[in-house]
Amino acid sequence: ERRSFTYIHLDTEILRKEINIDDKEIEEIYNQRKEEFLIKEERDIQQIVFNNKNDADKAFEMLENGKSFLEVGKKITSQDLEIISLGLLKKDQLLSGFAEDVFSLENNQYTKPIKTDLGWHILKVTKIIKEKVKPIKLVKEEIKKEIMGNKPQYSKRSYNLKIKKFIKAHSN
């Protein structure tokens, strides 16, 4: 006995590429949800940590007299750039004890000595990357996939029904 069969392999990514979703609909969703696509402000931060207030005050005075942040860190605490540099951070990544102070600074400004449970700190901002919204072109595909997942005409069940109709029509 011989049998024949036909099978269909569907790649959902290929199917999605064939579906046209109106750019206006994508733009409308983007505008409604801009807050979700917000990239928060980041600051490149350097920090010198001191064991006591005297050292912190002495370092602050040296900074006020024109010494560089790195020079002060090396001289008073033997901290080099690797230890001093915290890198790019968002406000919520900093200790609450000094997050507000750091994010109120302008570029290349430093704080007065700040006391926390970890010791005394002086922090300096060396770069500011302002808050911005991701451009629509970077989130367009994400929004498109979401639309397809939420609308009945784009669901897997809908595809299955269309495939069954196709098979029925071509199986004789």
Tab-separated table of N, CA and C in Angstrom:
chain	number	residue	atom	x	y	z
A	1	GLU	N	0.841	-1.172	0.000
A	1	GLU	CA	0.000	0.000	0.000
A	1	GLU	C	0.891	1.241	0.000
A	2	ARG	N	0.554	2.214	-0.782
A	2	ARG	CA	1.300	3.467	-0.875
A	2	ARG	C	0.421	4.617	-0.416
A	3	ARG	N	1.070	5.504	0.244
A	3	ARG	CA	0.370	6.715	0.692
A	3	ARG	C	1.211	7.933	0.331
A	4	SER	N	0.560	9.017	0.131
A	4	SER	CA	1.291	10.261	-0.103
A	4	SER	C	0.769	11.294	0.899
A	5	PHE	N	1.603	12.220	1.146
A	5	PHE	CA	1.183	13.270	2.063
A	5	PHE	C	1.846	14.575	1.656
A	6	THR	N	1.263	15.623	2.144
A	6	THR	CA	1.795	16.963	1.919
A	6	THR	C	1.919	17.620	3.284
A	7	TYR	N	2.994	18.305	3.468
A	7	TYR	CA	3.141	19.029	4.727
A	7	TYR	C	3.536	20.463	4.436
A	8	ILE	N	3.226	21.278	5.398
A	8	ILE	CA	3.537	22.702	5.285
A	8	ILE	C	4.378	23.085	6.503
A	9	HIS	N	5.487	23.692	6.245
A	9	HIS	CA	6.322	24.212	7.322
A	9	HIS	C	6.147	25.728	7.342
A	10	LEU	N	5.724	26.221	8.487
A	10	LEU	CA	5.515	27.659	8.608
A	10	LEU	C	6.533	28.252	9.557
A	11	ASP	N	7.177	29.268	9.085
A	11	ASP	CA	8.106	30.016	9.923
A	11	ASP	C	7.383	31.311	10.301
A	12	THR	N	7.082	31.458	11.577
A	12	THR	CA	6.298	32.620	12.004
A	12	THR	C	6.988	33.946	11.699
A	13	GLU	N	8.317	33.956	11.719
A	13	GLU	CA	9.028	35.193	11.388
A	13	GLU	C	8.796	35.578	9.930
A	14	ILE	N	8.781	34.595	9.049
A	14	ILE	CA	8.521	34.876	7.624
A	14	ILE	C	7.090	35.375	7.467
A	15	LEU	N	6.159	34.721	8.152
A	15	LEU	CA	4.768	35.172	8.073
A	15	LEU	C	4.618	36.604	8.586
A	16	ARG	N	5.298	36.921	9.673
A	16	ARG	CA	5.206	38.274	10.230
A	16	ARG	C	5.722	39.323	9.266
A	17	LYS	N	6.761	38.975	8.534
A	17	LYS	CA	7.331	39.943	7.592
A	17	LYS	C	6.357	40.243	6.453
A	18	GLU	N	5.482	39.276	6.170
A	18	GLU	CA	4.524	39.469	5.081
A	18	GLU	C	3.299	40.262	5.511
A	19	ILE	N	3.107	40.397	6.794
A	19	ILE	CA	1.953	41.124	7.302
A	19	ILE	C	2.273	42.615	7.312
A	20	ASN	N	1.380	43.372	6.762
A	20	ASN	CA	1.562	44.824	6.746
A	20	ASN	C	0.713	45.456	7.839
A	21	ILE	N	1.387	46.136	8.718
A	21	ILE	CA	0.689	46.879	9.766
A	21	ILE	C	0.937	48.350	9.474
A	22	ASP	N	-0.131	49.083	9.520
A	22	ASP	CA	-0.090	50.499	9.184
A	22	ASP	C	0.895	51.254	10.076
A	23	ASP	N	1.799	52.011	9.443
A	23	ASP	CA	2.783	52.804	10.200
A	23	ASP	C	2.112	53.802	11.146
A	24	LYS	N	0.921	54.276	10.754
A	24	LYS	CA	0.211	55.219	11.615
A	24	LYS	C	-0.196	54.552	12.929
A	25	GLU	N	-0.582	53.277	12.846
A	25	GLU	CA	-0.961	52.548	14.055
A	25	GLU	C	0.259	52.362	14.966
A	26	ILE	N	1.397	52.034	14.367
A	26	ILE	CA	2.636	51.881	15.132
A	26	ILE	C	3.013	53.206	15.778
A	27	GLU	N	2.933	54.283	15.015
A	27	GLU	CA	3.278	55.605	15.538
A	27	GLU	C	2.337	56.031	16.667
A	28	GLU	N	1.064	55.698	16.520
A	28	GLU	CA	0.087	56.041	17.552
A	28	GLU	C	0.417	55.327	18.870
A	29	ILE	N	0.734	54.042	18.783
A	29	ILE	CA	1.099	53.278	19.978
A	29	ILE	C	2.397	53.827	20.573
A	30	TYR	N	3.348	54.133	19.713
A	30	TYR	CA	4.628	54.702	20.165
A	30	TYR	C	4.390	55.986	20.954
A	31	ASN	N	3.564	56.867	20.414
A	31	ASN	CA	3.292	58.145	21.080
A	31	ASN	C	2.545	57.961	22.398
A	32	GLN	N	1.656	56.974	22.468
A	32	GLN	CA	0.917	56.710	23.704
A	32	GLN	C	1.827	56.158	24.796
A	33	ARG	N	2.883	55.451	24.385
A	33	ARG	CA	3.718	54.746	25.358
A	33	ARG	C	5.161	55.227	25.374
A	34	LYS	N	5.380	56.481	25.030
A	34	LYS	CA	6.745	57.024	24.978
A	34	LYS	C	7.512	56.826	26.286
A	35	GLU	N	6.785	56.876	27.386
A	35	GLU	CA	7.416	56.712	28.704
A	35	GLU	C	8.148	55.368	28.798
A	36	GLU	N	7.602	54.339	28.154
A	36	GLU	CA	8.232	53.009	28.153
A	36	GLU	C	9.549	52.990	27.377
A	37	PHE	N	9.672	53.880	26.439
A	37	PHE	CA	10.845	53.895	25.561
A	37	PHE	C	11.868	54.951	25.987
A	38	LEU	N	11.705	55.425	27.199
A	38	LEU	CA	12.583	56.441	27.746
A	38	LEU	C	13.912	55.822	28.189
A	39	ILE	N	14.990	56.439	27.782
A	39	ILE	CA	16.325	56.047	28.252
A	39	ILE	C	16.714	57.098	29.285
A	40	LYS	N	16.821	56.669	30.533
A	40	LYS	CA	17.078	57.617	31.619
A	40	LYS	C	18.477	58.216	31.517
A	41	GLU	N	18.589	59.411	32.090
A	41	GLU	CA	19.872	60.116	32.109
A	41	GLU	C	20.940	59.263	32.791
A	42	GLU	N	22.134	59.311	32.230
A	42	GLU	CA	23.277	58.612	32.817
A	42	GLU	C	24.395	59.614	33.042
A	43	ARG	N	25.206	59.311	34.029
A	43	ARG	CA	26.353	60.167	34.327
A	43	ARG	C	27.579	59.297	34.550
A	44	ASP	N	28.685	59.745	33.974
A	44	ASP	CA	29.962	59.082	34.213
A	44	ASP	C	30.491	59.684	35.509
A	45	ILE	N	30.705	58.820	36.489
A	45	ILE	CA	30.991	59.304	37.841
A	45	ILE	C	32.316	58.755	38.356
A	46	GLN	N	33.024	59.636	39.024
A	46	GLN	CA	34.235	59.241	39.751
A	46	GLN	C	33.971	59.470	41.232
A	47	GLN	N	34.597	58.631	42.065
A	47	GLN	CA	34.359	58.711	43.500
A	47	GLN	C	35.644	58.445	44.275
A	48	ILE	N	35.878	59.252	45.272
A	48	ILE	CA	36.963	58.974	46.216
A	48	ILE	C	36.283	58.692	47.553
A	49	VAL	N	36.659	57.587	48.184
A	49	VAL	CA	36.089	57.202	49.466
A	49	VAL	C	37.151	57.382	50.555
A	50	PHE	N	36.733	57.978	51.648
A	50	PHE	CA	37.647	58.267	52.755
A	50	PHE	C	37.168	57.570	54.015
A	51	ASN	N	38.120	57.255	54.878
A	51	ASN	CA	37.784	56.608	56.155
A	51	ASN	C	37.301	57.599	57.197
A	52	ASN	N	37.706	58.873	57.035
A	52	ASN	CA	37.333	59.845	58.067
A	52	ASN	C	37.074	61.224	57.456
A	53	LYS	N	36.411	62.048	58.228
A	53	LYS	CA	36.028	63.388	57.774
A	53	LYS	C	37.249	64.271	57.513
A	54	ASN	N	38.295	64.132	58.321
A	54	ASN	CA	39.499	64.947	58.130
A	54	ASN	C	40.086	64.761	56.741
A	55	ASP	N	40.244	63.507	56.319
A	55	ASP	CA	40.791	63.233	54.982
A	55	ASP	C	39.867	63.772	53.893
A	56	ALA	N	38.571	63.592	54.093
A	56	ALA	CA	37.598	64.096	53.103
A	56	ALA	C	37.679	65.612	52.988
A	57	ASP	N	37.755	66.295	54.115
A	57	ASP	CA	37.850	67.768	54.112
A	57	ASP	C	39.158	68.235	53.466
A	58	LYS	N	40.239	67.533	53.785
A	58	LYS	CA	41.545	67.868	53.199
A	58	LYS	C	41.503	67.701	51.678
A	59	ALA	N	40.887	66.602	51.206
A	59	ALA	CA	40.770	66.353	49.763
A	59	ALA	C	39.912	67.429	49.098
A	60	PHE	N	38.822	67.790	49.752
A	60	PHE	CA	37.937	68.822	49.208
A	60	PHE	C	38.682	70.144	49.059
A	61	GLU	N	39.474	70.481	50.045
A	61	GLU	CA	40.269	71.716	49.998
A	61	GLU	C	41.273	71.663	48.837
A	62	MET	N	41.904	70.511	48.640
A	62	MET	CA	42.850	70.361	47.523
A	62	MET	C	42.141	70.535	46.180
A	63	LEU	N	40.936	69.974	46.058
A	63	LEU	CA	40.156	70.128	44.821
A	63	LEU	C	39.795	71.591	44.600
A	64	GLU	N	39.395	72.256	45.662
A	64	GLU	CA	39.042	73.680	45.582
A	64	GLU	C	40.254	74.528	45.175
A	65	ASN	N	41.451	74.053	45.495
A	65	ASN	CA	42.682	74.778	45.131
A	65	ASN	C	43.235	74.351	43.778
A	66	GLY	N	42.429	73.605	42.997
A	66	GLY	CA	42.808	73.315	41.621
A	66	GLY	C	43.471	71.971	41.355
A	67	LYS	N	43.651	71.152	42.368
A	67	LYS	CA	44.240	69.826	42.138
A	67	LYS	C	43.224	68.953	41.394
A	68	SER	N	43.746	68.036	40.572
A	68	SER	CA	42.839	67.155	39.818
A	68	SER	C	42.262	66.081	40.744
A	69	PHE	N	41.125	65.559	40.351
A	69	PHE	CA	40.435	64.538	41.132
A	69	PHE	C	41.315	63.302	41.304
A	70	LEU	N	41.935	62.884	40.219
A	70	LEU	CA	42.810	61.706	40.258
A	70	LEU	C	44.019	61.945	41.161
A	71	GLU	N	44.596	63.125	41.050
A	71	GLU	CA	45.757	63.472	41.873
A	71	GLU	C	45.402	63.429	43.367
A	72	VAL	N	44.248	63.961	43.706
A	72	VAL	CA	43.802	63.970	45.097
A	72	VAL	C	43.541	62.539	45.574
A	73	GLY	N	42.887	61.740	44.716
A	73	GLY	CA	42.606	60.349	45.075
A	73	GLY	C	43.863	59.557	45.344
A	74	LYS	N	44.889	59.778	44.511
A	74	LYS	CA	46.163	59.065	44.693
A	74	LYS	C	46.887	59.533	45.956
A	75	LYS	N	46.901	60.841	46.147
A	75	LYS	CA	47.689	61.407	47.254
A	75	LYS	C	47.116	61.055	48.634
A	76	ILE	N	45.810	61.193	48.779
A	76	ILE	CA	45.223	61.013	50.104
A	76	ILE	C	44.817	59.556	50.388
A	77	THR	N	44.340	58.849	49.377
A	77	THR	CA	43.818	57.497	49.644
A	77	THR	C	44.519	56.402	48.845
A	78	SER	N	45.486	56.762	48.029
A	78	SER	CA	46.186	55.799	47.152
A	78	SER	C	45.231	55.095	46.188
A	79	GLN	N	44.150	55.775	45.816
A	79	GLN	CA	43.197	55.203	44.865
A	79	GLN	C	43.563	55.660	43.461
A	80	ASP	N	43.662	54.677	42.530
A	80	ASP	CA	43.953	55.040	41.138
A	80	ASP	C	42.647	55.142	40.346
A	81	LEU	N	42.777	55.417	39.052
A	81	LEU	CA	41.602	55.650	38.205
A	81	LEU	C	40.645	54.460	38.194
A	82	GLU	N	41.175	53.233	38.220
A	82	GLU	CA	40.307	52.053	38.214
A	82	GLU	C	39.399	52.015	39.428
A	83	ILE	N	39.910	52.416	40.553
A	83	ILE	CA	39.118	52.413	41.788
A	83	ILE	C	38.189	53.622	41.832
A	84	ILE	N	38.670	54.749	41.375
A	84	ILE	CA	37.904	55.993	41.429
A	84	ILE	C	36.734	55.991	40.441
A	85	SER	N	36.929	55.419	39.273
A	85	SER	CA	35.909	55.474	38.224
A	85	SER	C	34.780	54.478	38.479
A	86	LEU	N	33.559	54.989	38.575
A	86	LEU	CA	32.378	54.139	38.740
A	86	LEU	C	31.728	53.825	37.400
A	87	GLY	N	32.060	54.602	36.371
A	87	GLY	CA	31.471	54.399	35.046
A	87	GLY	C	30.145	55.123	34.896
A	88	LEU	N	29.423	54.777	33.821
A	88	LEU	CA	28.128	55.398	33.542
A	88	LEU	C	27.057	54.774	34.423
A	89	LEU	N	26.354	55.622	35.163
A	89	LEU	CA	25.316	55.134	36.066
A	89	LEU	C	24.056	55.977	35.944
A	90	LYS	N	22.917	55.308	36.145
A	90	LYS	CA	21.644	56.004	36.259
A	90	LYS	C	21.432	56.359	37.727
A	91	LYS	N	20.550	57.288	37.980
A	91	LYS	CA	20.321	57.778	39.341
A	91	LYS	C	19.949	56.648	40.300
A	92	ASP	N	19.097	55.730	39.842
A	92	ASP	CA	18.648	54.655	40.734
A	92	ASP	C	19.716	53.593	40.992
A	93	GLN	N	20.875	53.727	40.369
A	93	GLN	CA	21.975	52.795	40.603
A	93	GLN	C	22.935	53.301	41.687
A	94	LEU	N	22.717	54.510	42.144
A	94	LEU	CA	23.574	55.111	43.171
A	94	LEU	C	22.956	54.942	44.559
A	95	LEU	N	23.801	55.037	45.576
A	95	LEU	CA	23.294	55.046	46.942
A	95	LEU	C	22.361	56.238	47.114
A	96	SER	N	21.267	56.011	47.784
A	96	SER	CA	20.299	57.103	47.971
A	96	SER	C	20.907	58.266	48.742
A	97	GLY	N	21.938	58.000	49.523
A	97	GLY	CA	22.593	59.036	50.308
A	97	GLY	C	23.240	60.131	49.489
A	98	PHE	N	23.570	59.832	48.233
A	98	PHE	CA	24.184	60.894	47.427
A	98	PHE	C	23.680	60.965	45.984
A	99	ALA	N	22.680	60.197	45.640
A	99	ALA	CA	22.144	60.210	44.269
A	99	ALA	C	21.657	61.601	43.866
A	100	GLU	N	20.891	62.242	44.751
A	100	GLU	CA	20.363	63.584	44.446
A	100	GLU	C	21.504	64.585	44.243
A	101	ASP	N	22.499	64.525	45.119
A	101	ASP	CA	23.630	65.452	45.022
A	101	ASP	C	24.361	65.286	43.693
A	102	VAL	N	24.629	64.051	43.307
A	102	VAL	CA	25.371	63.773	42.072
A	102	VAL	C	24.574	64.221	40.854
A	103	PHE	N	23.276	63.974	40.859
A	103	PHE	CA	22.469	64.316	39.691
A	103	PHE	C	22.063	65.785	39.645
A	104	SER	N	22.474	66.553	40.639
A	104	SER	CA	22.258	68.004	40.580
A	104	SER	C	23.527	68.723	40.105
A	105	LEU	N	24.625	67.986	39.968
A	105	LEU	CA	25.899	68.582	39.511
A	105	LEU	C	25.906	68.814	38.007
A	106	GLU	N	26.674	69.809	37.604
A	106	GLU	CA	26.959	70.011	36.185
A	106	GLU	C	28.180	69.155	35.831
A	107	ASN	N	28.475	69.060	34.556
A	107	ASN	CA	29.635	68.298	34.112
A	107	ASN	C	30.923	68.881	34.710
A	108	ASN	N	31.811	68.011	35.142
A	108	ASN	CA	33.107	68.343	35.748
A	108	ASN	C	33.001	69.041	37.101
A	109	GLN	N	31.869	68.943	37.750
A	109	GLN	CA	31.723	69.439	39.114
A	109	GLN	C	31.804	68.265	40.085
A	110	TYR	N	32.092	68.559	41.336
A	110	TYR	CA	32.190	67.524	42.352
A	110	TYR	C	31.386	67.938	43.584
A	111	THR	N	31.057	66.942	44.391
A	111	THR	CA	30.267	67.199	45.603
A	111	THR	C	31.171	67.644	46.742
A	112	LYS	N	30.564	68.178	47.763
A	112	LYS	CA	31.246	68.371	49.039
A	112	LYS	C	31.329	66.978	49.663
A	113	PRO	N	32.136	66.780	50.681
A	113	PRO	CA	32.182	65.468	51.335
A	113	PRO	C	30.800	65.048	51.851
A	114	ILE	N	30.453	63.781	51.552
A	114	ILE	CA	29.151	63.236	51.940
A	114	ILE	C	29.386	62.001	52.810
A	115	LYS	N	28.696	61.927	53.941
A	115	LYS	CA	28.834	60.808	54.872
A	115	LYS	C	27.784	59.737	54.570
A	116	THR	N	28.228	58.479	54.446
A	116	THR	CA	27.314	57.336	54.337
A	116	THR	C	27.818	56.243	55.282
A	117	ASP	N	27.122	55.132	55.326
A	117	ASP	CA	27.550	53.996	56.150
A	117	ASP	C	28.881	53.425	55.672
A	118	LEU	N	29.252	53.716	54.430
A	118	LEU	CA	30.494	53.179	53.856
A	118	LEU	C	31.697	54.090	54.074
A	119	GLY	N	31.470	55.268	54.593
A	119	GLY	CA	32.555	56.220	54.802
A	119	GLY	C	32.182	57.598	54.287
A	120	TRP	N	33.202	58.382	53.991
A	120	TRP	CA	33.031	59.726	53.443
A	120	TRP	C	33.338	59.676	51.948
A	121	HIS	N	32.534	60.376	51.146
A	121	HIS	CA	32.664	60.332	49.689
A	121	HIS	C	32.747	61.738	49.116
A	122	ILE	N	33.552	61.864	48.069
A	122	ILE	CA	33.471	63.023	47.180
A	122	ILE	C	33.290	62.418	45.799
A	123	LEU	N	32.262	62.888	45.091
A	123	LEU	CA	31.955	62.346	43.767
A	123	LEU	C	32.049	63.443	42.727
A	124	LYS	N	32.475	63.057	41.550
A	124	LYS	CA	32.633	64.006	40.452
A	124	LYS	C	31.933	63.456	39.214
A	125	VAL	N	31.241	64.330	38.504
A	125	VAL	CA	30.591	63.969	37.242
A	125	VAL	C	31.534	64.361	36.105
A	126	THR	N	31.883	63.383	35.256
A	126	THR	CA	32.790	63.680	34.147
A	126	THR	C	32.096	63.650	32.782
A	127	LYS	N	30.847	63.192	32.770
A	127	LYS	CA	30.101	63.160	31.507
A	127	LYS	C	28.622	63.020	31.840
A	128	ILE	N	27.785	63.705	31.063
A	128	ILE	CA	26.332	63.618	31.252
A	128	ILE	C	25.701	63.208	29.930
A	129	ILE	N	24.938	62.134	29.978
A	129	ILE	CA	24.160	61.710	28.815
A	129	ILE	C	22.700	61.960	29.181
A	130	LYS	N	22.128	62.956	28.549
A	130	LYS	CA	20.777	63.409	28.888
A	130	LYS	C	19.729	62.331	28.603
A	131	GLU	N	18.642	62.413	29.350
A	131	GLU	CA	17.501	61.525	29.152
A	131	GLU	C	16.950	61.733	27.749
A	132	LYS	N	16.564	60.630	27.108
A	132	LYS	CA	15.988	60.737	25.766
A	132	LYS	C	15.051	59.570	25.516
A	133	VAL	N	14.215	59.714	24.518
A	133	VAL	CA	13.286	58.661	24.121
A	133	VAL	C	13.907	57.928	22.933
A	134	LYS	N	13.854	56.593	22.989
A	134	LYS	CA	14.360	55.805	21.859
A	134	LYS	C	13.600	56.214	20.607
A	135	PRO	N	14.298	56.404	19.490
A	135	PRO	CA	13.605	56.750	18.246
A	135	PRO	C	12.666	55.618	17.821
A	136	ILE	N	11.604	55.979	17.147
A	136	ILE	CA	10.606	54.990	16.731
A	136	ILE	C	11.224	53.883	15.867
A	137	LYS	N	12.231	54.218	15.088
A	137	LYS	CA	12.820	53.197	14.210
A	137	LYS	C	13.481	52.075	15.017
A	138	LEU	N	13.891	52.361	16.260
A	138	LEU	CA	14.514	51.335	17.098
A	138	LEU	C	13.498	50.437	17.798
A	139	VAL	N	12.250	50.882	17.906
A	139	VAL	CA	11.240	50.091	18.603
A	139	VAL	C	10.095	49.652	17.691
A	140	LYS	N	10.171	49.994	16.426
A	140	LYS	CA	9.095	49.700	15.483
A	140	LYS	C	8.780	48.200	15.414
A	141	GLU	N	9.812	47.363	15.292
A	141	GLU	CA	9.594	45.915	15.201
A	141	GLU	C	8.986	45.361	16.483
A	142	GLU	N	9.428	45.858	17.607
A	142	GLU	CA	8.890	45.437	18.905
A	142	GLU	C	7.391	45.748	18.988
A	143	ILE	N	7.014	46.947	18.569
A	143	ILE	CA	5.604	47.348	18.589
A	143	ILE	C	4.816	46.503	17.597
A	144	LYS	N	5.388	46.269	16.431
A	144	LYS	CA	4.719	45.470	15.401
A	144	LYS	C	4.427	44.055	15.909
A	145	LYS	N	5.401	43.428	16.563
A	145	LYS	CA	5.207	42.084	17.112
A	145	LYS	C	4.105	42.086	18.161
A	146	GLU	N	4.090	43.136	18.960
A	146	GLU	CA	3.068	43.237	19.997
A	146	GLU	C	1.681	43.373	19.379
A	147	ILE	N	1.566	44.184	18.343
A	147	ILE	CA	0.275	44.353	17.665
A	147	ILE	C	-0.192	43.007	17.125
A	148	MET	N	0.723	42.286	16.496
A	148	MET	CA	0.353	40.990	15.915
A	148	MET	C	-0.062	39.992	16.992
A	149	GLY	N	0.539	40.076	18.151
A	149	GLY	CA	0.183	39.165	19.234
A	149	GLY	C	-1.139	39.500	19.886
A	150	ASN	N	-1.581	40.756	19.775
A	150	ASN	CA	-2.804	41.198	20.444
A	150	ASN	C	-4.035	41.221	19.551
A	151	LYS	N	-3.855	41.136	18.253
A	151	LYS	CA	-4.993	41.232	17.351
A	151	LYS	C	-5.381	39.854	16.837
A	152	PRO	N	-6.667	39.547	16.876
A	152	PRO	CA	-7.113	38.209	16.469
A	152	PRO	C	-6.718	37.830	15.037
A	153	GLN	N	-6.711	38.785	14.135
A	153	GLN	CA	-6.395	38.451	12.744
A	153	GLN	C	-4.934	38.051	12.559
A	154	TYR	N	-4.080	38.287	13.577
A	154	TYR	CA	-2.670	37.929	13.468
A	154	TYR	C	-2.285	36.770	14.398
A	155	SER	N	-3.258	36.189	15.095
A	155	SER	CA	-2.933	35.158	16.077
A	155	SER	C	-2.584	33.830	15.407
A	156	LYS	N	-1.924	32.932	16.148
A	156	LYS	CA	-1.574	31.607	15.634
A	156	LYS	C	-2.827	30.820	15.292
A	157	ARG	N	-3.858	30.948	16.122
A	157	ARG	CA	-5.106	30.231	15.860
A	157	ARG	C	-5.682	30.653	14.513
A	158	SER	N	-5.625	31.951	14.257
A	158	SER	CA	-6.115	32.468	12.985
A	158	SER	C	-5.311	31.885	11.821
A	159	TYR	N	-3.989	31.814	11.988
A	159	TYR	CA	-3.145	31.205	10.945
A	159	TYR	C	-3.527	29.740	10.736
A	160	ASN	N	-3.747	29.020	11.829
A	160	ASN	CA	-4.097	27.601	11.732
A	160	ASN	C	-5.386	27.404	10.955
A	161	LEU	N	-6.383	28.244	11.221
A	161	LEU	CA	-7.653	28.145	10.495
A	161	LEU	C	-7.454	28.423	9.005
A	162	LYS	N	-6.650	29.402	8.674
A	162	LYS	CA	-6.378	29.720	7.269
A	162	LYS	C	-5.654	28.575	6.583
A	163	ILE	N	-4.732	27.953	7.296
A	163	ILE	CA	-3.982	26.826	6.729
A	163	ILE	C	-4.924	25.651	6.488
A	164	LYS	N	-5.809	25.371	7.451
A	164	LYS	CA	-6.764	24.272	7.280
A	164	LYS	C	-7.645	24.505	6.066
A	165	LYS	N	-8.111	25.729	5.872
A	165	LYS	CA	-8.926	26.063	4.699
A	165	LYS	C	-8.123	25.849	3.420
A	166	PHE	N	-6.850	26.263	3.446
A	166	PHE	CA	-5.978	26.100	2.284
A	166	PHE	C	-5.806	24.615	1.956
A	167	ILE	N	-5.565	23.805	2.979
A	167	ILE	CA	-5.357	22.364	2.784
A	167	ILE	C	-6.634	21.715	2.241
A	168	LYS	N	-7.754	22.081	2.822
A	168	LYS	CA	-9.045	21.521	2.373
A	168	LYS	C	-9.289	21.859	0.900
A	169	ALA	N	-8.982	23.088	0.543
A	169	ALA	CA	-9.225	23.527	-0.837
A	169	ALA	C	-8.275	22.853	-1.823
A	170	HIS	N	-7.091	22.437	-1.390
A	170	HIS	CA	-6.088	21.875	-2.302
A	170	HIS	C	-5.830	20.386	-2.105
A	171	SER	N	-6.614	19.745	-1.270
A	171	SER	CA	-6.321	18.345	-0.981
A	171	SER	C	-7.004	17.357	-1.932
A	172	ASN	N	-7.883	17.782	-2.783
A	172	ASN	CA	-8.566	16.854	-3.707
A	172	ASN	C	-7.766	16.584	-4.908
